[in-house]
Coordinates of C-alpha atoms in Angstrom, one line a residue:
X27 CA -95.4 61.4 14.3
X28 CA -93.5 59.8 11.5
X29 CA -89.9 59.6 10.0
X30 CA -89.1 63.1 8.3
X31 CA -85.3 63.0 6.3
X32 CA -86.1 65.7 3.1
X33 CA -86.4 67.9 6.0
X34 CA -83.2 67.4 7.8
X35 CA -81.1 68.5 4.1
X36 CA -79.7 72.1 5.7
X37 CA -78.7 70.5 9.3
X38 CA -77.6 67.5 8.6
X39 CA -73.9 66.5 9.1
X40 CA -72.1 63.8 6.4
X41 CA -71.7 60.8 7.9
X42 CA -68.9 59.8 5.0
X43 CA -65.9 61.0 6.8
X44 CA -66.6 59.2 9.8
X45 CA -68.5 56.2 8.5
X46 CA -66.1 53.6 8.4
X47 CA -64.5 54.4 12.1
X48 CA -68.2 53.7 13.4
X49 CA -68.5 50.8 11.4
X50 CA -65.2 49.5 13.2
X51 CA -66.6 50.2 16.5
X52 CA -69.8 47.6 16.1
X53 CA -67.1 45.3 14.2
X54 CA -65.5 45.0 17.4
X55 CA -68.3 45.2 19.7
X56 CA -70.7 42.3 18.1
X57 CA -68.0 40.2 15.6
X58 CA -69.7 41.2 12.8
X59 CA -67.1 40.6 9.6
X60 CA -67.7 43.5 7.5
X61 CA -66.8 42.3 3.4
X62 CA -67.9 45.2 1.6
X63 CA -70.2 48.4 1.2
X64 CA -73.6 47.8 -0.6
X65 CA -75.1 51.0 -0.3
X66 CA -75.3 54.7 0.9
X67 CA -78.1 56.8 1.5
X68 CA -78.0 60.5 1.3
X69 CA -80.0 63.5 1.2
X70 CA -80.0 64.7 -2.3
X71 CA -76.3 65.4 -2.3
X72 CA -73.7 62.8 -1.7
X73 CA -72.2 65.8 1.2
X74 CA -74.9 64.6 2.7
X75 CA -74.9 61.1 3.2
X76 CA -77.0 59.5 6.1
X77 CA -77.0 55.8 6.2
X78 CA -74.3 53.3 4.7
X79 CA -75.0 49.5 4.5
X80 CA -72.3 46.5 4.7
X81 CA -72.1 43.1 4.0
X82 CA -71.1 40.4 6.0
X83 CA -71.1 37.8 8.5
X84 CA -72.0 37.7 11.9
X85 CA -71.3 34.6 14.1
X86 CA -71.1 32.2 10.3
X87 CA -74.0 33.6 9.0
X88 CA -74.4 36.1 5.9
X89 CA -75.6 39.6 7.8
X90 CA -75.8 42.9 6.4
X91 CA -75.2 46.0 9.1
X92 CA -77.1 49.2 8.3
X93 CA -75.4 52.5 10.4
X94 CA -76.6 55.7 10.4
X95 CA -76.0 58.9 11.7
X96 CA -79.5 60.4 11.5
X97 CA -82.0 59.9 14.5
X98 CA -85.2 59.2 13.1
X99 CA -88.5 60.1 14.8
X100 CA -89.2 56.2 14.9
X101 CA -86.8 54.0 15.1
X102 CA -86.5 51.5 12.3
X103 CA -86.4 48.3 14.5
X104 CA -89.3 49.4 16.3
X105 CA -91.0 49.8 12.8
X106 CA -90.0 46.3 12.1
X107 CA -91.6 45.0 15.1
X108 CA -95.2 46.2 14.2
X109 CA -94.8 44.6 11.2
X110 CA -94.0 41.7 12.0
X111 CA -96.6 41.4 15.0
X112 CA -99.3 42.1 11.8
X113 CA -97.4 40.3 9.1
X114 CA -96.7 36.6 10.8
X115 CA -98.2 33.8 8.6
X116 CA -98.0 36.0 5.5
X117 CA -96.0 35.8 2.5
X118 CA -94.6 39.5 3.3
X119 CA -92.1 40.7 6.2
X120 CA -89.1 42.7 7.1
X121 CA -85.5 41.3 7.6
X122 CA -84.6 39.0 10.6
X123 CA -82.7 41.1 13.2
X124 CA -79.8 39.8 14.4
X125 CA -78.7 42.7 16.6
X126 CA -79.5 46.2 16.9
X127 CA -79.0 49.7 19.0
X128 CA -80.8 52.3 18.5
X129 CA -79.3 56.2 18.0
X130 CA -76.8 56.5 20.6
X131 CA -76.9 60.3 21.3
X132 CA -72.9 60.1 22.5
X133 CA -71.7 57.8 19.5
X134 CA -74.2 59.6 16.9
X135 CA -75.1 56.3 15.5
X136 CA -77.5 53.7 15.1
X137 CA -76.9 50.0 14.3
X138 CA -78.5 46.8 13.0
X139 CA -77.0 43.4 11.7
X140 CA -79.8 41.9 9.6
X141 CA -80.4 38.8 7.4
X142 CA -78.9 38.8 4.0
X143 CA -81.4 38.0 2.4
X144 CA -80.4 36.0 -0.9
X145 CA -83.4 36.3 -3.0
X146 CA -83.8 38.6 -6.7
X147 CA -85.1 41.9 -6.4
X148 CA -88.6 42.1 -6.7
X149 CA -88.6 43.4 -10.1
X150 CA -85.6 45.5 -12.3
X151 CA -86.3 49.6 -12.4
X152 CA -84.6 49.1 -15.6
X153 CA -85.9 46.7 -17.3
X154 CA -88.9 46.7 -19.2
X155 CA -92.7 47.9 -18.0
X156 CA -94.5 44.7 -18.2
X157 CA -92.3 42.6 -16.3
X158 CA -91.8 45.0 -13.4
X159 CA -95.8 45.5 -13.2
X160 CA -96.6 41.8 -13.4
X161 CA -93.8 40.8 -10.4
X162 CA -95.7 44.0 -8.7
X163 CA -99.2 43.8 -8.7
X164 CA -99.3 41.0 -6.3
X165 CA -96.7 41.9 -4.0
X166 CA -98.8 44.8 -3.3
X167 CA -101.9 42.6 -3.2
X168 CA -100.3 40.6 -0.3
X169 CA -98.8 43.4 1.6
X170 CA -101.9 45.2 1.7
X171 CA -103.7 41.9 3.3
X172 CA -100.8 41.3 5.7
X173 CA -100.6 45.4 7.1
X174 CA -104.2 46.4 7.8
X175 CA -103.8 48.5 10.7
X176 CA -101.6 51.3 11.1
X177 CA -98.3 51.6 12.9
X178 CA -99.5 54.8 14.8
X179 CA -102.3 57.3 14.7
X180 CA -103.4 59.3 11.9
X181 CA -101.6 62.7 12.2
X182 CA -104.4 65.6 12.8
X183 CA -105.4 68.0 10.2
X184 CA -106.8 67.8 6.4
X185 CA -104.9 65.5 3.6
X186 CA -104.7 68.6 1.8
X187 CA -102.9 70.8 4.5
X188 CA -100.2 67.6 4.5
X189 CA -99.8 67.9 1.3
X190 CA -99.4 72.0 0.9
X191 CA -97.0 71.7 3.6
X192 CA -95.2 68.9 2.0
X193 CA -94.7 71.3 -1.0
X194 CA -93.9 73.3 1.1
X195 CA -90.7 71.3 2.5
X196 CA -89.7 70.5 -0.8
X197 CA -89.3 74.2 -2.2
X198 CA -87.4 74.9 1.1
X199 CA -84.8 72.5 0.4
X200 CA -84.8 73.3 -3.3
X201 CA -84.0 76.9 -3.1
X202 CA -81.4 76.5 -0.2
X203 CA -79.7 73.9 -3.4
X204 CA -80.5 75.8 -6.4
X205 CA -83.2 78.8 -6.5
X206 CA -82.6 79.1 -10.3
X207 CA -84.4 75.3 -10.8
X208 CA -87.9 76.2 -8.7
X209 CA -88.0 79.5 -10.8
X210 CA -87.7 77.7 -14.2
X211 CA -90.2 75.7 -13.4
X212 CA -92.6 77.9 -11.7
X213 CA -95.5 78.1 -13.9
X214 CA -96.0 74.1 -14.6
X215 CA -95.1 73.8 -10.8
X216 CA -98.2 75.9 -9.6
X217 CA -100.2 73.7 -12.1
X218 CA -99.1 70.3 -10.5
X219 CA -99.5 71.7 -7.1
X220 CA -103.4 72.3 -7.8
X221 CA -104.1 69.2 -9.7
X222 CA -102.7 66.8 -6.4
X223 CA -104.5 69.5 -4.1
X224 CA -107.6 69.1 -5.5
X225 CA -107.4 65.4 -6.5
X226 CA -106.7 64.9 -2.7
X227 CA -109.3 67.1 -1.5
X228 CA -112.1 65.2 0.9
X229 CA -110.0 62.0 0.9
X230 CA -108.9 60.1 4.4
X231 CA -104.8 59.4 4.2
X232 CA -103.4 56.4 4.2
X233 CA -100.7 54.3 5.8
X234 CA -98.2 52.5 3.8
X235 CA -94.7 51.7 2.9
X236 CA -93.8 54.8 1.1
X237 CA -90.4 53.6 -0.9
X238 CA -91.6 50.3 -2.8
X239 CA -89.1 50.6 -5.3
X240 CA -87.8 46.7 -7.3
X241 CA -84.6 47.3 -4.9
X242 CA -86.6 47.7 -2.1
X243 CA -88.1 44.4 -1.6
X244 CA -86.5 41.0 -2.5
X245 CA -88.2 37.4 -3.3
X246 CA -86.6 34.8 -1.1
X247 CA -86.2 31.1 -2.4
X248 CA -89.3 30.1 -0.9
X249 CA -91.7 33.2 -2.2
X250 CA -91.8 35.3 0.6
X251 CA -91.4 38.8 0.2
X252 CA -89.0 40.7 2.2
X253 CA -89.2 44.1 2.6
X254 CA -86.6 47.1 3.2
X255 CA -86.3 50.5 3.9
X256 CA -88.6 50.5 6.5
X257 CA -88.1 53.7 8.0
X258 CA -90.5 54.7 5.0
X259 CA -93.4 53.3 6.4
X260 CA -95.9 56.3 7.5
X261 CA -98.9 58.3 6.4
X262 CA -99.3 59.1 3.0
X263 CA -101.7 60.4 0.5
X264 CA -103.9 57.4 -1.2
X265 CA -101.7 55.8 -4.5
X266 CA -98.5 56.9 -3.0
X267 CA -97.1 53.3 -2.8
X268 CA -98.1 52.6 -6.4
X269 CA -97.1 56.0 -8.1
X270 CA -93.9 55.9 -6.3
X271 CA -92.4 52.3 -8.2
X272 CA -94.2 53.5 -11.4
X273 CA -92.1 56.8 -11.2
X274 CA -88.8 54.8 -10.6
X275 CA -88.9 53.1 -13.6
X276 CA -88.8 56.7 -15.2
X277 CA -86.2 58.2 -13.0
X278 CA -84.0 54.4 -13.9
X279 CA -83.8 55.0 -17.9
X280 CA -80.6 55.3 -19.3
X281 CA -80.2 58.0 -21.5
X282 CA -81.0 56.0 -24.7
X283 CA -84.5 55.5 -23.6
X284 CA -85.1 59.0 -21.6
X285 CA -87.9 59.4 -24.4
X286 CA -91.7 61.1 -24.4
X287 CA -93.0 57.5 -25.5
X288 CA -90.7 55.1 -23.2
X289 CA -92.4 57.3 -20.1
X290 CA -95.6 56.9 -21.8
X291 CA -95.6 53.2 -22.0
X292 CA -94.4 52.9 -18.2
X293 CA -97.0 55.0 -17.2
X294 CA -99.6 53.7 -19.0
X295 CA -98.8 49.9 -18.0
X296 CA -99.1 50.1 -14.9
X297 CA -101.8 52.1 -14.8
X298 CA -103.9 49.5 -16.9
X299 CA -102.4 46.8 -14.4
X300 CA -104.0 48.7 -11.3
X301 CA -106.9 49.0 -13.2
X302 CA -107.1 45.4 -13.9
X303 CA -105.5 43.4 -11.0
X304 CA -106.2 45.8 -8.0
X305 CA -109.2 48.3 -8.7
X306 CA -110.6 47.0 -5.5
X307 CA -107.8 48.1 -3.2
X308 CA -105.8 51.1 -4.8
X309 CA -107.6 53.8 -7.7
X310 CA -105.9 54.7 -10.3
X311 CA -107.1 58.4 -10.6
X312 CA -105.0 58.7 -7.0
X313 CA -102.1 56.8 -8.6
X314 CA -102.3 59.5 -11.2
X315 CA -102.7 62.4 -9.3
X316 CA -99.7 60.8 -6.9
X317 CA -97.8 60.8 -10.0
X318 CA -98.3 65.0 -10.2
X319 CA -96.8 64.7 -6.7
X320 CA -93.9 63.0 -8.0
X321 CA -93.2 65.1 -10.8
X322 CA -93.3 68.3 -8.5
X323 CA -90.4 67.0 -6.9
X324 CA -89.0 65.2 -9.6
X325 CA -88.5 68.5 -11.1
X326 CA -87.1 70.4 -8.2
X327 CA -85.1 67.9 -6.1
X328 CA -84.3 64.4 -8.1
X329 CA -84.0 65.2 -11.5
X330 CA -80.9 68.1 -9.9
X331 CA -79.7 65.6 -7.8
X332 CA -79.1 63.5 -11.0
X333 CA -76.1 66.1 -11.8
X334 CA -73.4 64.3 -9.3
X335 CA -74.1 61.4 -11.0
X336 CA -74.8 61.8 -14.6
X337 CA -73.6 64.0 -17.7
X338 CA -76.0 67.1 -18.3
X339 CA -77.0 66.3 -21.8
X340 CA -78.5 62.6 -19.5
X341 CA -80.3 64.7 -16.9
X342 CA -81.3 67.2 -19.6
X343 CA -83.3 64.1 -21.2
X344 CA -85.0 62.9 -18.3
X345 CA -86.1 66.1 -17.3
X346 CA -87.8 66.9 -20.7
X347 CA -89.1 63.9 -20.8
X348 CA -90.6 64.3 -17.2
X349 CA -92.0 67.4 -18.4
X350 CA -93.4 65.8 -21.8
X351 CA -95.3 63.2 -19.2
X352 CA -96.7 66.0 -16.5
X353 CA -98.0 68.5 -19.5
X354 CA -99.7 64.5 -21.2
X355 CA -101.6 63.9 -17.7
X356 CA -102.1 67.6 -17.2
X357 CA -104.1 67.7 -20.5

């Protein structure tokens, strides 16, 4: 079992017009001082938003609430908990919870009032490739030493069934959006499809934290890493964790840079940095074929997604440039 979202995109109901009313209720019910949204989650679309975070304060101290109307398969604090059991005396953890209820089937919510923690992100998806690989490469280190059991059991089957039915998913929830996007892209599709199938073939999966973007995790004053999103954590295909902050720096360009060669130099960066700083605990041929993965939904799912967001002439760039960077590693 493990937290599915993409697949909730046709059921799920917005939480915006209700949001604030729900964040009122805990308000009330714990003292928390809300000062501010920070961020919203959605599902592709912003109709479809899921979770909405808050500053504040809670009793005199900086808290952020996180509210969502989305029951998870596992609930995030209880994923917090295992991590923390294996984590204690490492540099790497989750936030302190303050308070928290999980999804309350008659409210349609869950709640929890965390730490704010006051540390830099852990690098900028912005900013240049060096910097954000460097900061990085040992983060990962440590959070590989400080998780080395998993959560939960291995689901049954082969690595490469998960991944055909993870395709799968994806072209589901792209045609219900926009059928004219999967059949544009059909032919390179089919391509990326085989090259992940069979670079996965014969391999075990692994467990990890599947959304290790710079936002994702913050430096504290005194080192420690502390890290979010943690209803990401779950069973994966090896080099998932790696290819997934490598393709966030392409996805973050502005427009200005959304360039053959600026994705070139990101890829290739950190791909000589896992080569060099972490060959003994991640490969670089699954970051790479992780990075066909990425593109496959890139192509279908974020890169449309950009649209509510951006002009067309910016999404236009950073979807030929996505496709420059899949037909490179193709060969």
């Amino acid at each position: 079992m493990q937290n599915r979202i993409v697949e909730k995109f046709a059921t799920h109901q917005d939480f915006a017009p209700w949001a604030n009313r729900a964040i009122e209720d805990v308000a009330r019910a714990t003292g928390f001082v809300p000062d501010g949204e920070v961020q919203r989650r959605f599902i592709y679309d912003p109709s479809k938003t899921w979770r909405v975070r808050v500053r504040g304060t809670l009793e005199g101290r900086p808290a952020l609430l996180r509210i969502e109307n989305l029951k998870l398969e596992i609930d995030e604090e209880t994923i917090r908990a295992s991590f923390r059991r294996q984590a204690e005396g490492s540099r790497v953890r989750p936030p302190i919870t303050y308070a928290t209820r999980p999804f309350d089937d008659g409210k349609g919510y869950a709640w929890s009032i965390d730490e704010y923690a006051d540390g830099r992100m852990l690098f900028d998806s912005v900013g240049v490739s060096n910097a954000a690989a460097r900061a990085f490469m040992p983060f990962y280190r440590a959070y590989r030493e400080a998780v080395r059991e998993p959560f939960w059991p291995a689901p049954e089957g082969d690595i490469t069934a998960f991944c055909a039915q993870q395709f799968d998913g994806w072209l589901t929830v792209a045609r219900e959006r926009d059928a004219s996007v999967v059949q544009r892209h059909a032919p390179l599709l089919e391509r990326l499809r085989e090259r992940v199938l069979g670079g996965v073939r014969g391999l075990p999966p692994r467990f990890m934290h599947a959304h290790l973007t710079g936002a994702d995790v913050r430096v504290a004053p005194d080192g420690t890493y502390v890290v979010f999103a943690n209803h990401f954590w779950s069973w994966r295909q090896p080099g998932y964790d790696v290819a997934f902050p490598l393709w966030g720096q392409w996805m973050a360009l502005p427009e200005r840079r959304r360039t053959p060669s600026a994705v070139r130099d990101i890829t290739e960066t950190w791909l000589a940095a896992v080569r060099g700083e972490l060959s003994d605990v991640v490969s670089a041929d699954d970051v790479t074929t992780m990075l066909f993965n990425r593109l496959f939904g890139s192509l279908i799912l974020d890169i449309p997604a950009q649209r509510h967001r951006e002009s067309e002439a910016s999404v236009a760039a950073l979807e030929a440039t996505c496709i420059a960077e899949a037909e490179r590693l193709l060969g």
